[in-house]
Coordinates of C-alpha atoms in Angstrom, one line a residue:
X147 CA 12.1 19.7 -25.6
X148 CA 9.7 19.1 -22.8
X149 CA 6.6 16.6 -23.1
X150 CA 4.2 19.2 -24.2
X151 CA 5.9 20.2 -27.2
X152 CA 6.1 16.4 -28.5
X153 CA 4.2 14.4 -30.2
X154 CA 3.5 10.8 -29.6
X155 CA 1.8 8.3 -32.6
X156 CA 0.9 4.7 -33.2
X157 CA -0.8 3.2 -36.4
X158 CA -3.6 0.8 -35.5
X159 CA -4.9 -0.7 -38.6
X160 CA -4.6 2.2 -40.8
X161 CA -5.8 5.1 -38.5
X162 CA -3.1 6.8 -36.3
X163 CA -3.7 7.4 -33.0
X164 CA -1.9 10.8 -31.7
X165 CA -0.6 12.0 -28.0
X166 CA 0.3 15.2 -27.4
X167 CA 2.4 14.6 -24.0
X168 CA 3.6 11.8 -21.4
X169 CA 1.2 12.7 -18.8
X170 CA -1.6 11.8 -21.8
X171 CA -0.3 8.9 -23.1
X172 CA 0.3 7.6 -19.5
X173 CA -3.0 8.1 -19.1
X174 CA -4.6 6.5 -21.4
X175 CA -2.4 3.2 -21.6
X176 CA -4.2 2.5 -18.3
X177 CA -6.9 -0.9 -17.6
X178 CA -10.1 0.8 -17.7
X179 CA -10.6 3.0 -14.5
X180 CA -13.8 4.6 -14.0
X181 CA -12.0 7.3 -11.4
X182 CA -9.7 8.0 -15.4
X183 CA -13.2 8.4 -17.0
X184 CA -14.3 10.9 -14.6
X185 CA -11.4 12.9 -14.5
X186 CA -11.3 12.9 -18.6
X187 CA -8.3 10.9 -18.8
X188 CA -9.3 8.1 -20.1
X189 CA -8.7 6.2 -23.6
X190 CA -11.8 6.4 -25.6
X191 CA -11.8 3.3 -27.5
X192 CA -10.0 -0.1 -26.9
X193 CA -8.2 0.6 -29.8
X194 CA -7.0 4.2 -28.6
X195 CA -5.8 2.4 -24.8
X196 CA -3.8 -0.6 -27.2
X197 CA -2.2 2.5 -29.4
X198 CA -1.7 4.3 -25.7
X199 CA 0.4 0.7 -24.6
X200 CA 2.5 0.7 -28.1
X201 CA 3.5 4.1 -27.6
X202 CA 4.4 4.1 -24.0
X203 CA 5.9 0.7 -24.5
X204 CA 8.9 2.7 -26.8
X205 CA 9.4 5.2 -24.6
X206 CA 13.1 5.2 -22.9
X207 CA 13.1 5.6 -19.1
X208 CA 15.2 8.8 -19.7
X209 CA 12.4 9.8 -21.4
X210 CA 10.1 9.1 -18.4
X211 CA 13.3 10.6 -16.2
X212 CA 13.0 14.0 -18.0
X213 CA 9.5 14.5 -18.2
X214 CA 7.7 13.7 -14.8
X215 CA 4.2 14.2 -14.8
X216 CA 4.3 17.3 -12.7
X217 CA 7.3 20.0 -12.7
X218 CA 9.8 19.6 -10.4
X219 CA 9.6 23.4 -10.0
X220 CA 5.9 22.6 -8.7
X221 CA 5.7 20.1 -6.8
X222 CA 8.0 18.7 -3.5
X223 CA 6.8 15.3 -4.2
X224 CA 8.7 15.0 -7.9
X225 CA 11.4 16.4 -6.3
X226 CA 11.4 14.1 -2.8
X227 CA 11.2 10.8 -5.7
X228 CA 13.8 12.2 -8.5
X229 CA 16.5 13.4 -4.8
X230 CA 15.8 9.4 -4.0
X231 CA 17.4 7.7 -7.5
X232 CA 20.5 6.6 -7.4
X233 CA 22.2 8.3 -10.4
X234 CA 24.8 5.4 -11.1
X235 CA 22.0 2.8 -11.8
X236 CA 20.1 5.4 -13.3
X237 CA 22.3 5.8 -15.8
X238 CA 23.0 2.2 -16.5
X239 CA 19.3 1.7 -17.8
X240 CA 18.5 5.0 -18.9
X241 CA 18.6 3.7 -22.6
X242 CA 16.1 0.6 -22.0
X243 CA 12.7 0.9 -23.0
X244 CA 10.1 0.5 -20.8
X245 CA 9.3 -3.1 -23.1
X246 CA 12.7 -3.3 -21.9
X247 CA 11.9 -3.3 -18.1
X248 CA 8.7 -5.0 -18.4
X249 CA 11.1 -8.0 -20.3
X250 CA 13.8 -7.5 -18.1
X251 CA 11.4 -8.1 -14.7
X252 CA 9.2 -11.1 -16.4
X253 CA 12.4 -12.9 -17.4
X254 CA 13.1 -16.4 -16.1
X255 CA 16.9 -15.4 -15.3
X256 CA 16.0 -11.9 -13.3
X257 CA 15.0 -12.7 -9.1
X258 CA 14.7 -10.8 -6.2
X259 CA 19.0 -9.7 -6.1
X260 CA 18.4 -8.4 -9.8
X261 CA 15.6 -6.4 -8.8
X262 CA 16.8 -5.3 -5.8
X263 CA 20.2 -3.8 -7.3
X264 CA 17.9 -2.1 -10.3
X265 CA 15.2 -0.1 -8.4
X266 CA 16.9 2.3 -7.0
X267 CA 17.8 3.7 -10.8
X268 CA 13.5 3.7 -11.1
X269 CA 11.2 7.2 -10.9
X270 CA 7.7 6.5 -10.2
X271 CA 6.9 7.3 -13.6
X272 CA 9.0 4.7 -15.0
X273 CA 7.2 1.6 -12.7
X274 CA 3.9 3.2 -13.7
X275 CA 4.8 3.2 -17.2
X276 CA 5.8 -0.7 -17.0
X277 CA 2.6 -1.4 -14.7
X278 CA 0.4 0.0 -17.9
X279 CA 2.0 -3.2 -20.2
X280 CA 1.6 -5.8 -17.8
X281 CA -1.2 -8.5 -17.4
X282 CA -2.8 -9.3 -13.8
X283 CA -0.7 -12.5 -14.5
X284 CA 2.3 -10.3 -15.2
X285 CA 1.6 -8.5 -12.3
X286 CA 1.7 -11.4 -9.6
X287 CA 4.6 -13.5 -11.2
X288 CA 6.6 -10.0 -11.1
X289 CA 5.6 -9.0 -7.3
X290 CA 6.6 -12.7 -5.9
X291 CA 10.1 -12.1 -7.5
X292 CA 10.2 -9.5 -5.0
X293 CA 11.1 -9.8 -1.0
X294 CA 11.4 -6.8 1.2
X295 CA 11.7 -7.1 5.0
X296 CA 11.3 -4.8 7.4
X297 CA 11.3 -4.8 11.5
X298 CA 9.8 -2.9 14.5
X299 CA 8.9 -5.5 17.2
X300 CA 8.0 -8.1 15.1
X301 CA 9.4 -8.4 11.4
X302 CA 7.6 -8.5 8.3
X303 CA 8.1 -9.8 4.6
X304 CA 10.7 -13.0 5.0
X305 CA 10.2 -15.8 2.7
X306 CA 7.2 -17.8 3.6
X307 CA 5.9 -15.3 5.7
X308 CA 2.5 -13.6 5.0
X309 CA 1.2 -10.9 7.9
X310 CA -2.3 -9.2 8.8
X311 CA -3.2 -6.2 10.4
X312 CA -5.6 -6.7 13.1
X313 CA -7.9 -3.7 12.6
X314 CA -10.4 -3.9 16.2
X315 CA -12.5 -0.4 15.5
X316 CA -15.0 0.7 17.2
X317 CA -17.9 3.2 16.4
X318 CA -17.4 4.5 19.8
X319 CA -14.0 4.3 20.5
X320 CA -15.1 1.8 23.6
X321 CA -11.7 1.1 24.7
X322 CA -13.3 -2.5 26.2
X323 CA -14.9 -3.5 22.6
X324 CA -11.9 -2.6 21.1
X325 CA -10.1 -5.0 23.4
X326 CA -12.4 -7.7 22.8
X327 CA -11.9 -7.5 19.4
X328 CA -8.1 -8.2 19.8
X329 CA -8.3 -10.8 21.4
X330 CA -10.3 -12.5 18.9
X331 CA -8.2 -11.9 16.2
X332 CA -4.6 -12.7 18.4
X333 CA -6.9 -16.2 19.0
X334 CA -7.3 -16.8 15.1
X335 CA -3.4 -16.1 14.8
X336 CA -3.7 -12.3 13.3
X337 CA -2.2 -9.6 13.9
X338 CA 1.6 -10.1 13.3
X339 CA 2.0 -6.8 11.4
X340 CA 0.1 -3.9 13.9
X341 CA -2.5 -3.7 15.9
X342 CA -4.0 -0.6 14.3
X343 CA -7.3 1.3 14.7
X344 CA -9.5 3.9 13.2
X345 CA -10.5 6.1 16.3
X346 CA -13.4 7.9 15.4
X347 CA -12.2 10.5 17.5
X348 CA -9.2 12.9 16.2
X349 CA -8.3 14.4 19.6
X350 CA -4.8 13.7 21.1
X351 CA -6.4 12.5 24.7
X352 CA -8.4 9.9 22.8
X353 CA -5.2 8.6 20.7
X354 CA -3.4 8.2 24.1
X355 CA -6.2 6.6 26.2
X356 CA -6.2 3.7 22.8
X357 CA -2.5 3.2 22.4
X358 CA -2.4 2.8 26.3
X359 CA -4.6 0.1 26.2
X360 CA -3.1 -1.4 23.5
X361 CA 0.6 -1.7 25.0
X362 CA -0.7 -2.5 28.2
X363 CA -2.5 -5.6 26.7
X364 CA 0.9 -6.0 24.4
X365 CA 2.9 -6.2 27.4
X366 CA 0.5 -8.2 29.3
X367 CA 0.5 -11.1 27.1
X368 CA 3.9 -10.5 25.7
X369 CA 2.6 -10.3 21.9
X370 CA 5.3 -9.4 19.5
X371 CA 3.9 -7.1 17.3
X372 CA 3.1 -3.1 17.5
X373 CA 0.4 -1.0 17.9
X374 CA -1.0 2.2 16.1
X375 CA -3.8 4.8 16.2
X376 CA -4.6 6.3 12.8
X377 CA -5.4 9.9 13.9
X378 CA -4.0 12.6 12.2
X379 CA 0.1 12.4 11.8
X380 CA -0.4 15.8 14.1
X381 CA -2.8 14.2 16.2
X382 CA -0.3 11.4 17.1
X383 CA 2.3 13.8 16.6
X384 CA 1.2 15.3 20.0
X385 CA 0.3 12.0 21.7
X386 CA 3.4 11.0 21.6
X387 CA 4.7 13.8 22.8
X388 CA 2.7 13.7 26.0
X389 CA 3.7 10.7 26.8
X390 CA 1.5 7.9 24.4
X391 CA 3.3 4.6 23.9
X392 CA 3.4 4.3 20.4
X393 CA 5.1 1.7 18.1
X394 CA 4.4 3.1 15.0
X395 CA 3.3 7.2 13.3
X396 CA 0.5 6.5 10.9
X397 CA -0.2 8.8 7.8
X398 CA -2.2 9.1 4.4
X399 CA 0.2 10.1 1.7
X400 CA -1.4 11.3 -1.9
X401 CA 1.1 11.3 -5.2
X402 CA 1.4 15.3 -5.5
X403 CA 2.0 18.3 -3.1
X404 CA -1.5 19.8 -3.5
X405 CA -2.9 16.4 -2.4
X406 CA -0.7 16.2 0.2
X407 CA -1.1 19.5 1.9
X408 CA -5.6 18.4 1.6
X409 CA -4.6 15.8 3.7
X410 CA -2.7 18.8 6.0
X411 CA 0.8 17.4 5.3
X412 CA 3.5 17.6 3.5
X413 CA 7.3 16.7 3.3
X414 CA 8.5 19.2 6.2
X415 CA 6.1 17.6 8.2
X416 CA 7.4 14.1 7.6
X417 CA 10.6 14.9 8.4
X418 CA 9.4 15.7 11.8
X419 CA 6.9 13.0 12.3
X420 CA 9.8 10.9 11.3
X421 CA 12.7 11.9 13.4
X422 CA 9.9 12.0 16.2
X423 CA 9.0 8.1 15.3
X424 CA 12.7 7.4 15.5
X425 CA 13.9 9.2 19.2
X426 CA 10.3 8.8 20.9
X427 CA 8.2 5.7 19.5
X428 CA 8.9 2.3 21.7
X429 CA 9.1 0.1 18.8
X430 CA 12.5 -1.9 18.5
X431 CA 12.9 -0.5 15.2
X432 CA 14.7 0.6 12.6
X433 CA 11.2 1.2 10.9
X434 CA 8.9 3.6 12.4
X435 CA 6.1 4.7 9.9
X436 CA 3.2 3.5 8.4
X437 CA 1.4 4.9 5.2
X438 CA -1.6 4.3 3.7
X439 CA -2.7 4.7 0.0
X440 CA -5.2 4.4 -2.9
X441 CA -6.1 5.0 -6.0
X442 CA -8.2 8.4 -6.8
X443 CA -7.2 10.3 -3.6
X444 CA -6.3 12.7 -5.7
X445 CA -9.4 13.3 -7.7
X446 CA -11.3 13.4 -4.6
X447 CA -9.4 16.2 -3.8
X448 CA -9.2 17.5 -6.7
X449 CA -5.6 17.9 -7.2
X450 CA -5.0 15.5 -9.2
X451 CA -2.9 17.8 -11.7
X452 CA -4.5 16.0 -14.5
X453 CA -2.4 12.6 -14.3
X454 CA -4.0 9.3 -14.2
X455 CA -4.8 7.5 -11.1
X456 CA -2.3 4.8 -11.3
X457 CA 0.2 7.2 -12.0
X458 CA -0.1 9.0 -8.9
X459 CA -0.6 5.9 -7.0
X460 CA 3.3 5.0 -7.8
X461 CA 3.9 8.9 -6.9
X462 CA 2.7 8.0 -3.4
X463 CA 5.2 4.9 -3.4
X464 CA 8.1 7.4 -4.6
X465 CA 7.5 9.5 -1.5
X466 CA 7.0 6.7 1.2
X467 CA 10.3 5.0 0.1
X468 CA 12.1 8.3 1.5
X469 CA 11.5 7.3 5.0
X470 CA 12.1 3.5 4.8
X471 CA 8.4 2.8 6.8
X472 CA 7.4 -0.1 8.3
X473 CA 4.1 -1.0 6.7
X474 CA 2.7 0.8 3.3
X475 CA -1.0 -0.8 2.2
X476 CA -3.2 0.7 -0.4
X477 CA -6.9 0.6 0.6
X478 CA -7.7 -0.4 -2.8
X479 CA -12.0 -0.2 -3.1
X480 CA -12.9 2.0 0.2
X481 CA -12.7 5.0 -2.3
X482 CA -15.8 3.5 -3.8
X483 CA -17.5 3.3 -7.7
X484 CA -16.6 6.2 -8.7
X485 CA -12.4 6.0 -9.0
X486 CA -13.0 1.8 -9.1
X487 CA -16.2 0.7 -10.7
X488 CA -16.6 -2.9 -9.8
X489 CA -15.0 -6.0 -8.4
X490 CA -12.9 -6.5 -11.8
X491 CA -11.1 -2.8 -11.2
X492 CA -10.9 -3.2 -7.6
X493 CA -8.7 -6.7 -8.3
X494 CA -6.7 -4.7 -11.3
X495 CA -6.0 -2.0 -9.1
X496 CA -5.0 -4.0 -5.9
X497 CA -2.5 -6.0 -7.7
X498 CA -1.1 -2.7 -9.9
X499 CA -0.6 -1.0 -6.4
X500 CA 1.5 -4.6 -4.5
X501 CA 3.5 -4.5 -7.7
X502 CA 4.3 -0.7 -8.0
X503 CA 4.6 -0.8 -4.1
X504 CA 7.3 -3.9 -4.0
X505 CA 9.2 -2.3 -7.1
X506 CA 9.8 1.0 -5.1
X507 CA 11.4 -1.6 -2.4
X508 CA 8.3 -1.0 -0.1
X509 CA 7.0 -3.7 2.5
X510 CA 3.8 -3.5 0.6
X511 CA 0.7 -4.7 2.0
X512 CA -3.4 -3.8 1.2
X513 CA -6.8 -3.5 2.7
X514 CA -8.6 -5.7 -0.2
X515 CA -12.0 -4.1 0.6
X516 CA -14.8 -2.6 -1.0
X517 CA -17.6 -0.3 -0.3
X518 CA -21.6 -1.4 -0.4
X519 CA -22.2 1.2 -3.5
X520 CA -19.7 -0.7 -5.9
X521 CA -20.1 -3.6 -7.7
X522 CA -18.3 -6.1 -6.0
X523 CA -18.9 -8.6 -3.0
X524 CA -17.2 -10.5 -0.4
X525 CA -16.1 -13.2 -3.4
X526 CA -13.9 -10.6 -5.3
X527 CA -12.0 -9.6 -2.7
X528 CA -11.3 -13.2 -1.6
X529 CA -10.5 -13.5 -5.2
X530 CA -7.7 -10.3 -4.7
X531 CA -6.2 -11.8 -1.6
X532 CA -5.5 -15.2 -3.0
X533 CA -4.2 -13.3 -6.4
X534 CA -2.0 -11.0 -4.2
X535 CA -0.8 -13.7 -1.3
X536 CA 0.7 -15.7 -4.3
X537 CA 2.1 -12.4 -5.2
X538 CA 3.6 -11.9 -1.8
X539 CA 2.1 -9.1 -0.6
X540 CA 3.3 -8.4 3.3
X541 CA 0.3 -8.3 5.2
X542 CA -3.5 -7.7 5.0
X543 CA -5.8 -5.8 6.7
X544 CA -8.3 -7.4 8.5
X545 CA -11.2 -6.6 10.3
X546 CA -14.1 -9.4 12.5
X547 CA -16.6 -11.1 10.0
X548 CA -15.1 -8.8 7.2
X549 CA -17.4 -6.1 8.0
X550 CA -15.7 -3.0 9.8
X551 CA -18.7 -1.7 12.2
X552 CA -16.7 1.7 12.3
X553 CA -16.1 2.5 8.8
X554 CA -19.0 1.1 7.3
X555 CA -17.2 -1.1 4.6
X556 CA -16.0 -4.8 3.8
X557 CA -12.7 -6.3 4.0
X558 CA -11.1 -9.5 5.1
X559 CA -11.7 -11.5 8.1
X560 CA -9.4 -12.8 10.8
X561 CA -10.6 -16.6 9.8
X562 CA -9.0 -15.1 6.2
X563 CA -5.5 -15.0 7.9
X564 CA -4.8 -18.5 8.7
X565 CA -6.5 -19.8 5.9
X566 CA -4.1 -17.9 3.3
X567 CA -1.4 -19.2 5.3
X568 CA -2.9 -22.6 4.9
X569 CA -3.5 -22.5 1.4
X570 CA 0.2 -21.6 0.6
X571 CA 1.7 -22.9 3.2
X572 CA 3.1 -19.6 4.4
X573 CA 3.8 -18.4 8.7
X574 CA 3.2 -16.0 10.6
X575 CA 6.2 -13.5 11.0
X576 CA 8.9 -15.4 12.7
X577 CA 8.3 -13.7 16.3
X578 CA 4.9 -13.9 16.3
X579 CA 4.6 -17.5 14.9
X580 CA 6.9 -18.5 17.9
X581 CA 4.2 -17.0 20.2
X582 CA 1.4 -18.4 18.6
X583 CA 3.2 -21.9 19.1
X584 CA 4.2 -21.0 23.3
X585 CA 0.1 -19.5 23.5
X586 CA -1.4 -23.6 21.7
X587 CA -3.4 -21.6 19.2
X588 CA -1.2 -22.8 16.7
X589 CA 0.8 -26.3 16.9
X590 CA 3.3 -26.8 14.1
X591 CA 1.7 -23.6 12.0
X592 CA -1.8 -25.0 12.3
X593 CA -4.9 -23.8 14.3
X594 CA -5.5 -25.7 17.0
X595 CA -8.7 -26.4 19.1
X596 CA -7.9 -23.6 21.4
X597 CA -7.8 -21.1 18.1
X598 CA -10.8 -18.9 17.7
X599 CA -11.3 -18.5 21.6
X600 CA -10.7 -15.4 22.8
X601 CA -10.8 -16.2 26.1
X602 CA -7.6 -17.6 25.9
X603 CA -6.8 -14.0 27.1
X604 CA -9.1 -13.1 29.7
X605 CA -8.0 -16.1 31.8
X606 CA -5.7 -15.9 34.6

């Protein structure tokens, strides 16, 4: 019997609540979303969303197995996640509910090794399902459980590690500015997981010209870390092939095949980009590619096959995990108020997407940002970035001042790096924090006087 012929019910205080398929009760389980509301998802009441959770708390993960939220038959990214699951450990907790999984991952005895050996039995559907019954609390003492590594030139997600992206843009692509901005945030100690910029230009000349400057200055100062330009995968695609020193092939990834192919991909492609990554990028590997999420892509494109938000967020996850990337971050509030309201959704979501993200064995990191139309400020997301650095996230984005000139939102600063890593007493990754240590911007993990300077690197 498939989902739409079943029936789903909980009893609330004498009134019963009724679901007519998994894709609706998934739905409305979720935290308030404004991005659900829009789409016409949503719970109506409190009451409905707390029926929504009992129901979907007594569903079996074979349940969830048999009935993903878009056919198979339709769609190459249900197929890409249900061609990833191990069938052995599949079938070892195919009976568990998901209050089964939920208990099984919040449970003093279960670490990072019992994780690890049970994720590869998971669909996207069934972390979703256990993301919808789990408090913000839930979610962080979950996501620290979890450690996933990965390497290109520097390597990212070991214990007592936490990494940032050092994200230089510039509004005119001024190769110079760009360069100046790097060496301020090398000087304040980030930049351990990529040196990665938003060219505002999509042309393959451009992407070359940037990445060229990049290694050059990489090389230059020995820094061990990579560099990417977030054009277009095709756009990079063709750099490369001319010649462009990448590290790392960046790409935006949505949770179903229709949203894929409006961001003009889709699995085939991949494929390429990643056997290309793998024979032609100068990164030490084994990881080549980079991916980059959120919450509502879908919607925005309107091919969101009428599944909730979150859902399709851990569809995204499911399809990343087929080519073992380097970095995944969702960019959790640059979508803006209408897929996540205010500061309290942006934080929700941002720790939803680490959790879902480390549970699908990805090196999960996020932009903790927001737009200037939602309501949220620079507080919240400092809020989300201590929240998600005691959840181990693997790296942050950040930008100078928290305010990103190019793309006209907010995020973290480079002073945020170093003083998460003060806060928890966490490194840099292990490379990098040796270089910082040879350079005297840090002595024994700490800032020194000669942090902050950027000069540091325009000196002989």
């Amino acid at each position: 019997m498939s989902s739409d012929e079943t029936e789903y019910t909980a009893t609330l205080e004498g009134t019963e609540h009724e679901f007519d398929s998994i894709r609706s009760v998934l739905a409305k389980a979720n935290e308030r979303k404004s991005g659900d509301e829009l789409a016409g998802l949503a719970a109506s009441s409190s009451a409905e969303r707390i029926a929504a959770k009992d129901v979907v708390s007594r569903l079996t993960l074979e349940t969830l197995y048999e009935n993903p939220v878009v056919s198979a038959d339709e769609d190459e990214v249900t197929r890409t996640i249900r061609d990833g699951v191990c069938e052995d450990t599949y079938e070892e907790i195919a009976g568990w509910t998901v209050a089964d999984l939920r208990e099984f991952l919040l449970a003093e005895s279960t670490g990072d090794e019992e994780i690890r050996a049970l994720r590869k039995g998971l669909t996207s559907e069934m972390i979703a399902a256990v993301t919808k019954l789990m408090s913000n609390l839930d979610l962080v003492v979950a996501a620290a459980k979890m450690t996933v590594v990965a390497r290109c030139n520097s390597t990212i997600g070991t214990e007592g590690t936490v990494s940032f992206r050092l994200q230089p843009n510039d509004p005119a692509d001024d190769t110079e500015n760009i360069l100046h901005s790097v060496r301020e945030g090398l000087s304040y100690g980030v930049g351990d997981a990529v040196i990665g910029i938003n060219p505002v230009s999509d042309d393959a000349t451009q992407v070359k010209e940037l990445l060229q400057a990049t290694s050059e200055f990489i090389d230059r100062w020995d820094v061990p870390t990579q560099n990417c330009v977030l054009a277009h995968l095709t756009t990079q695609m063709d750099a490369v092939r001319n010649g462009a020193p990448a590290d790392l092939l960046f790409q935006s990834i949505a949770g179903t095949e229709r949203g894929n192919r409006e961001f003009g991909i889709d699995v085939e492609l991949l494929d390429e980009a990643a056997e290309l990554g793998t024979n032609r990028c100068l990164g030490d590997g084994p990881n080549v590619m980079y991916f980059e999420t959120g919450q509502g892509a879908e919607l925005s494109n309107d091919a969101h096959e009428g599944v909730d938000q979150l859902t399709l967020e851990a569809r995204c996850y499911g399809l990343a995990r087929e080519y073992d990337p380097f970095l995944v971050n969702t960019v959790v509030g640059f979508i803006g108020p209408e897929y996540l309201y205010d500061g309290k959704q942006v934080i929700r979501a941002g720790l939803e997407d680490v959790f879902m993200g480390k549970l699908h064995g990805l090196p999960m990191g996020i932009d903790a940002c927001y737009t200037n139309h939602t309501k949220a400020d620079q507080n919240d997301i400092e809020n989300l970035a201590v929240l998600l650095t005691a959840a181990g996230a693997n790296f942050f984005i950040t930008v100078p001042m928290g305010d990103d000139v190019m793309l006209n939102y907010q995020s973290n600063s480079y002073h945020d790096g170093p003083t998460l890593r003060s806060l928890f007493g966490l490194q840099a990754a292990p490379e990098f924090e040796a270089w910082l240590e040879e350079t005297g911007i840090t002595d024994d993990g700490r800032l020194t006087d000669r942090a902050g300077d950027p000069t540091i690197f325009t000196q002989p």
